[in-house]
XYZ file of C-alpha atoms in Angstrom:
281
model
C 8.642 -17.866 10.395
C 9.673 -14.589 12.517
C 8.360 -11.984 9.569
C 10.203 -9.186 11.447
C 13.412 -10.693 11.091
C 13.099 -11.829 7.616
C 12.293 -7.958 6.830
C 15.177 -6.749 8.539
C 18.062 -8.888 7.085
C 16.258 -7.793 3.762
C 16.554 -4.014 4.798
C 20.259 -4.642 5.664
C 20.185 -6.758 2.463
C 23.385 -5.115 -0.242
C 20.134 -5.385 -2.776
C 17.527 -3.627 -0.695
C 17.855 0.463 -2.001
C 17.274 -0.575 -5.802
C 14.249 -3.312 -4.979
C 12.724 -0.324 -2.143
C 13.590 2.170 -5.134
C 11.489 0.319 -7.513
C 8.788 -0.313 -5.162
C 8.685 3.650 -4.789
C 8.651 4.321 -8.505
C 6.417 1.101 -9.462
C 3.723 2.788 -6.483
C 3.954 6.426 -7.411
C 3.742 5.708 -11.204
C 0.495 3.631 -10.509
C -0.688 6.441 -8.856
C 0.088 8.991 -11.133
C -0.842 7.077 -14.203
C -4.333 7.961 -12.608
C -4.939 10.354 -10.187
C -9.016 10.619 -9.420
C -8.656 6.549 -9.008
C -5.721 7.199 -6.880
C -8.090 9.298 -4.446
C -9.808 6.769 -3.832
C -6.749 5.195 -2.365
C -5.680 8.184 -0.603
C -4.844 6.750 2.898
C -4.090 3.639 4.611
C -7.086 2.310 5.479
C -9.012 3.243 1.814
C -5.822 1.444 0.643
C -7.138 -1.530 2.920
C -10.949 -0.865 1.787
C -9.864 -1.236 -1.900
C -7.913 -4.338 -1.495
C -10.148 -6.257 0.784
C -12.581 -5.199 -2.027
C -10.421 -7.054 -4.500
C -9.777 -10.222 -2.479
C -13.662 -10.340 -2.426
C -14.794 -9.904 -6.082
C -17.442 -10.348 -6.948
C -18.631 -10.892 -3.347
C -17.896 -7.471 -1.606
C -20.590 -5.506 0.940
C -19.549 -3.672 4.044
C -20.268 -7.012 6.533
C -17.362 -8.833 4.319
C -14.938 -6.225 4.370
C -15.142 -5.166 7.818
C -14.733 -9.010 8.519
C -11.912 -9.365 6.874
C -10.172 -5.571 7.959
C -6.852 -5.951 9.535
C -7.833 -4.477 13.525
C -7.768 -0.924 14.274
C -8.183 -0.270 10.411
C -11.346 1.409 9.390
C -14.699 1.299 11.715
C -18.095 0.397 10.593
C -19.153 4.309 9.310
C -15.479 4.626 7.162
C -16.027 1.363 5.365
C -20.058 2.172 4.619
C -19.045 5.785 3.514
C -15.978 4.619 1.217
C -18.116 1.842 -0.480
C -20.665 4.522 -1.033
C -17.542 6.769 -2.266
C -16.586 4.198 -4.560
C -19.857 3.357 -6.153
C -20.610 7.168 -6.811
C -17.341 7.354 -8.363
C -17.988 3.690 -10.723
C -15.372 1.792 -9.006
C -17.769 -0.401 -7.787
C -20.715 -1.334 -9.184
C -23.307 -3.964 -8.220
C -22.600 -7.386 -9.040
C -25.464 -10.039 -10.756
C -27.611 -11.847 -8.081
C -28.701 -14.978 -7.931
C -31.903 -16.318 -7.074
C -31.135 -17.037 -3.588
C -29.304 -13.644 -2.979
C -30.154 -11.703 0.064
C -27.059 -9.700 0.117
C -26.659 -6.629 -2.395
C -22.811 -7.486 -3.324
C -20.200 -5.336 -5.088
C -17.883 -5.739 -7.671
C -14.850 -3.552 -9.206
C -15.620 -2.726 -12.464
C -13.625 -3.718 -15.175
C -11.567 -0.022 -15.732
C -10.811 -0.162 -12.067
C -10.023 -3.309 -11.472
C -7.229 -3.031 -14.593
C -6.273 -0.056 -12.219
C -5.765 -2.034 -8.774
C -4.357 -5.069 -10.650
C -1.329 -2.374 -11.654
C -1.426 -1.526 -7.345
C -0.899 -5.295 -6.728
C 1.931 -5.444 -9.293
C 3.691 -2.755 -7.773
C 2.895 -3.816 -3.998
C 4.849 -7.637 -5.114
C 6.699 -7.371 -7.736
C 9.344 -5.252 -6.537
C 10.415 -8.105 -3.903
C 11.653 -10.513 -6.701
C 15.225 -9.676 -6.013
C 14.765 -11.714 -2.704
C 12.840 -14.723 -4.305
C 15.052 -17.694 -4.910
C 12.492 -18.322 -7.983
C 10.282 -16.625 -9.970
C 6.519 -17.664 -9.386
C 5.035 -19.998 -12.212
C 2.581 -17.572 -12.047
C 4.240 -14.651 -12.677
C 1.886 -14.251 -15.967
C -1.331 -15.283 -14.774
C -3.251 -12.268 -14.341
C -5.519 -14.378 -11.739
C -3.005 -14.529 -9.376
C -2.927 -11.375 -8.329
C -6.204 -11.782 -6.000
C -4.079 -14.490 -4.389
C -0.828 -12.454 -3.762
C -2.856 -9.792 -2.274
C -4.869 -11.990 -0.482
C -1.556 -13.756 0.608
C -0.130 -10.261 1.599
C -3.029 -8.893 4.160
C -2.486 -12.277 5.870
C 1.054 -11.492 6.564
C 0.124 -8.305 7.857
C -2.755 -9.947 10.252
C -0.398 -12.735 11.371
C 2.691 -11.385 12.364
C 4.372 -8.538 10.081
C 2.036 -5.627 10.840
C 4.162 -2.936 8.922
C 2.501 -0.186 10.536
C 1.393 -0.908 13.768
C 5.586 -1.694 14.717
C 6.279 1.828 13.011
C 3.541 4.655 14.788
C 5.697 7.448 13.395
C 4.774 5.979 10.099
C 1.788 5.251 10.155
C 0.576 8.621 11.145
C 1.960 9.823 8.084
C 0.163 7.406 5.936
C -3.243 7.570 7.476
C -2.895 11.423 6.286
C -4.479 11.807 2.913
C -1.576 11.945 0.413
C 1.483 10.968 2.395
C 2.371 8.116 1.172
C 2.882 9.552 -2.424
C 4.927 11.993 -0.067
C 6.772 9.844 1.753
C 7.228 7.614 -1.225
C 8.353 11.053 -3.305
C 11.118 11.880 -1.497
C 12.344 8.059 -0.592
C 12.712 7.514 -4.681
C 14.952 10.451 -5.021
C 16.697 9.417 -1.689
C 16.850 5.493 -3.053
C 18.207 6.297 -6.344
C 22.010 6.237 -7.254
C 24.213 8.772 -6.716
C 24.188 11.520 -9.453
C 20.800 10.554 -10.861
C 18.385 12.846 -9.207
C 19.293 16.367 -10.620
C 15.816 17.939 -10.609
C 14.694 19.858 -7.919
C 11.858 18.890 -5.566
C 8.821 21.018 -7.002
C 5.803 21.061 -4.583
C 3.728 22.190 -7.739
C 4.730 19.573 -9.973
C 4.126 17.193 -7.134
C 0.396 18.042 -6.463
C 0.022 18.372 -10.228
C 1.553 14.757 -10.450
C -0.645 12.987 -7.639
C -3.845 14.949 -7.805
C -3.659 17.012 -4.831
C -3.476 21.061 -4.319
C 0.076 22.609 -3.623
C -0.690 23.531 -0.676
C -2.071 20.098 0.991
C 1.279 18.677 -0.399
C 3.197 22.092 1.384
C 1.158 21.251 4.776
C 2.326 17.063 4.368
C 5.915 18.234 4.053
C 5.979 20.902 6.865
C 4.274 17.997 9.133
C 7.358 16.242 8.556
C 9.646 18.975 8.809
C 8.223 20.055 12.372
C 8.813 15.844 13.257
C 12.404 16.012 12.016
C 11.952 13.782 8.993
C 12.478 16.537 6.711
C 15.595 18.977 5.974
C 16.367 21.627 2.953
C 18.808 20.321 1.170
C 20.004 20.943 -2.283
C 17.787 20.186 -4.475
C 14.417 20.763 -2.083
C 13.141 18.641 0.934
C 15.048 15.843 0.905
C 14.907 13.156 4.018
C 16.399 13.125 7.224
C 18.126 10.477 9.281
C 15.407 9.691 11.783
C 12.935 9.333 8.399
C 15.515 7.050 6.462
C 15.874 5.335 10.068
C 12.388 4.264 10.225
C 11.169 4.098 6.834
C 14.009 1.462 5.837
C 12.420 -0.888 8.345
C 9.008 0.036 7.101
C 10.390 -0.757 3.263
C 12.149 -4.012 4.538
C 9.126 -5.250 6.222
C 7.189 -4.860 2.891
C 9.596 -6.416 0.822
C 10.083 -9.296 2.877
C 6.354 -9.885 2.936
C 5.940 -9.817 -0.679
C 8.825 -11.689 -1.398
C 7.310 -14.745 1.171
C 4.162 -14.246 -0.466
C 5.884 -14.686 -4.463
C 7.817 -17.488 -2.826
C 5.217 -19.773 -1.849
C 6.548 -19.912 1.793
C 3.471 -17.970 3.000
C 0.199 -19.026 1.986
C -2.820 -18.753 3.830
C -6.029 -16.551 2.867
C -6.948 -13.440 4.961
C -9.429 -15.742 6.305
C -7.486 -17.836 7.256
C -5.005 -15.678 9.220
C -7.805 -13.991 11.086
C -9.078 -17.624 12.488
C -5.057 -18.358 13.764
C -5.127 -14.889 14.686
C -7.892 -15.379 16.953
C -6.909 -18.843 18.089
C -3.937 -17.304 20.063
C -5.747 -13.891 21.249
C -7.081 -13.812 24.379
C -10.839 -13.075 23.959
């Protein structure tokens, strides 16, 4: 299957601005329904941290994450200190040992795990418009470890949403910009004539947790790269954003919708051993 492809005819796809629309309101309503869990979220590779996290319950320690990391994700000290972060904060806490444990493991506990099973929702869900059928497990809340397990293998095995798109990617290893990005791609998504509010930087950082004048900083980063122009109703994106952002969007939404499909199945484990079967050592 040539991932790439699949997310481009999506992104070209008649359907594409209302599914990458709802993925940008599902996302930033997850986040905003609560913002200190959110921060623990904040950038790519916490994002990553989190989810690997998830696949792993009620197994997780730093040796299994960092095993299972996408490359050139997080190194050793990030993943210790964020699994530190996340126990101070109780979004981990320590999970029952057995007899024959030697391993302290980790587990999400129970408020933030209802939290992150939201995140998956929104990462998936918005790709049914692409999905010939609906998943037979579209109500099992159990399946949600799978599709997110199902969805970090795409990423390790051929789709790498990020790593194709640099210009991206240093925009969402920033803390906050992807509710920034995402922010101003919803307006810029929606139908013509619906967005009559103006952009308020205030009502932003009030919105996602973060201080007007990070979110001020995130936008004028993007302003200096060309992604960002005044327009009528505040910041609004530029072509060179929507250019490279619509592949970023397509990418995802052809990964989740293979994922809710069926057509790709393998565990994160399981893409990391093919993965290393074809890379030279």
């Amino acid at each position: 299957m040539d991932y790439v492809a699949f997310g481009t005819a999506i992104s070209s796809d008649p359907r594409f601005c209302s599914a990458a629309h709802d993925l940008c309101v599902r996302m930033l309503d997850c986040h905003a329904a609560n913002p200190p869990l959110a921060q623990l979220m904040a950038d790519r590779a916490q994002a990553h941290i989190v989810g690997i996290c998830y696949h792993l319950h009620p197994t997780a320690n730093a040796a299994a994450v960092l095993r299972l990391l996408p490359p050139d994700t997080a190194s050793r000290n990030r993943v210790t200190a964020h699994l530190h972060a996340l126990e101070r904060r109780g979004a981990l806490v320590a999970a029952p040992r057995g007899r024959a444990a030697r391993t302290r493991n980790l587990m999400l506990a129970p408020a933030f795990q209802a939290w992150v099973d939201r995140w998956v929702d929104a990462v998936v869900l918005p790709a049914l418009p692409f999905v010939p059928e609906p998943p037979v497990a579209l109500d099992d809340p159990s399946a949600r470890q799978g599709w997110f397990s199902r969805w970090v293998a795409a990423q390790t095995m051929g789709v790498r949403l990020t790593s194709r798109l640099p210009e991206v990617r240093q925009f969402l290893d920033l803390r906050g910009g992807y509710v920034v990005i995402n922010e101003l791609l919803r307006r810029d998504y929606a139908l013509p004539g619906a967005v009559t509010e103006r952009l308020s930087r205030r009502n932003l950082a009030a919105r996602y947790g973060l201080t007007r004048t990070h979110v001020i900083d995130l936008l004028a980063a993007l302003e200096a790269k060309n992604w960002v122009a005044e327009g009528p109703l505040g910041p609004e994106p530029t072509d060179a954003m929507r250019a490279q952002t619509r592949i970023w969007h397509g990418l995802h939404l052809g990964a989740a919708a293979l994922v809710l499909s069926g057509v790709l199945m393998p565990t994160i484990e399981e893409a990391l051993a093919a993965r290393a079967a074809v890379t030279p050592s």
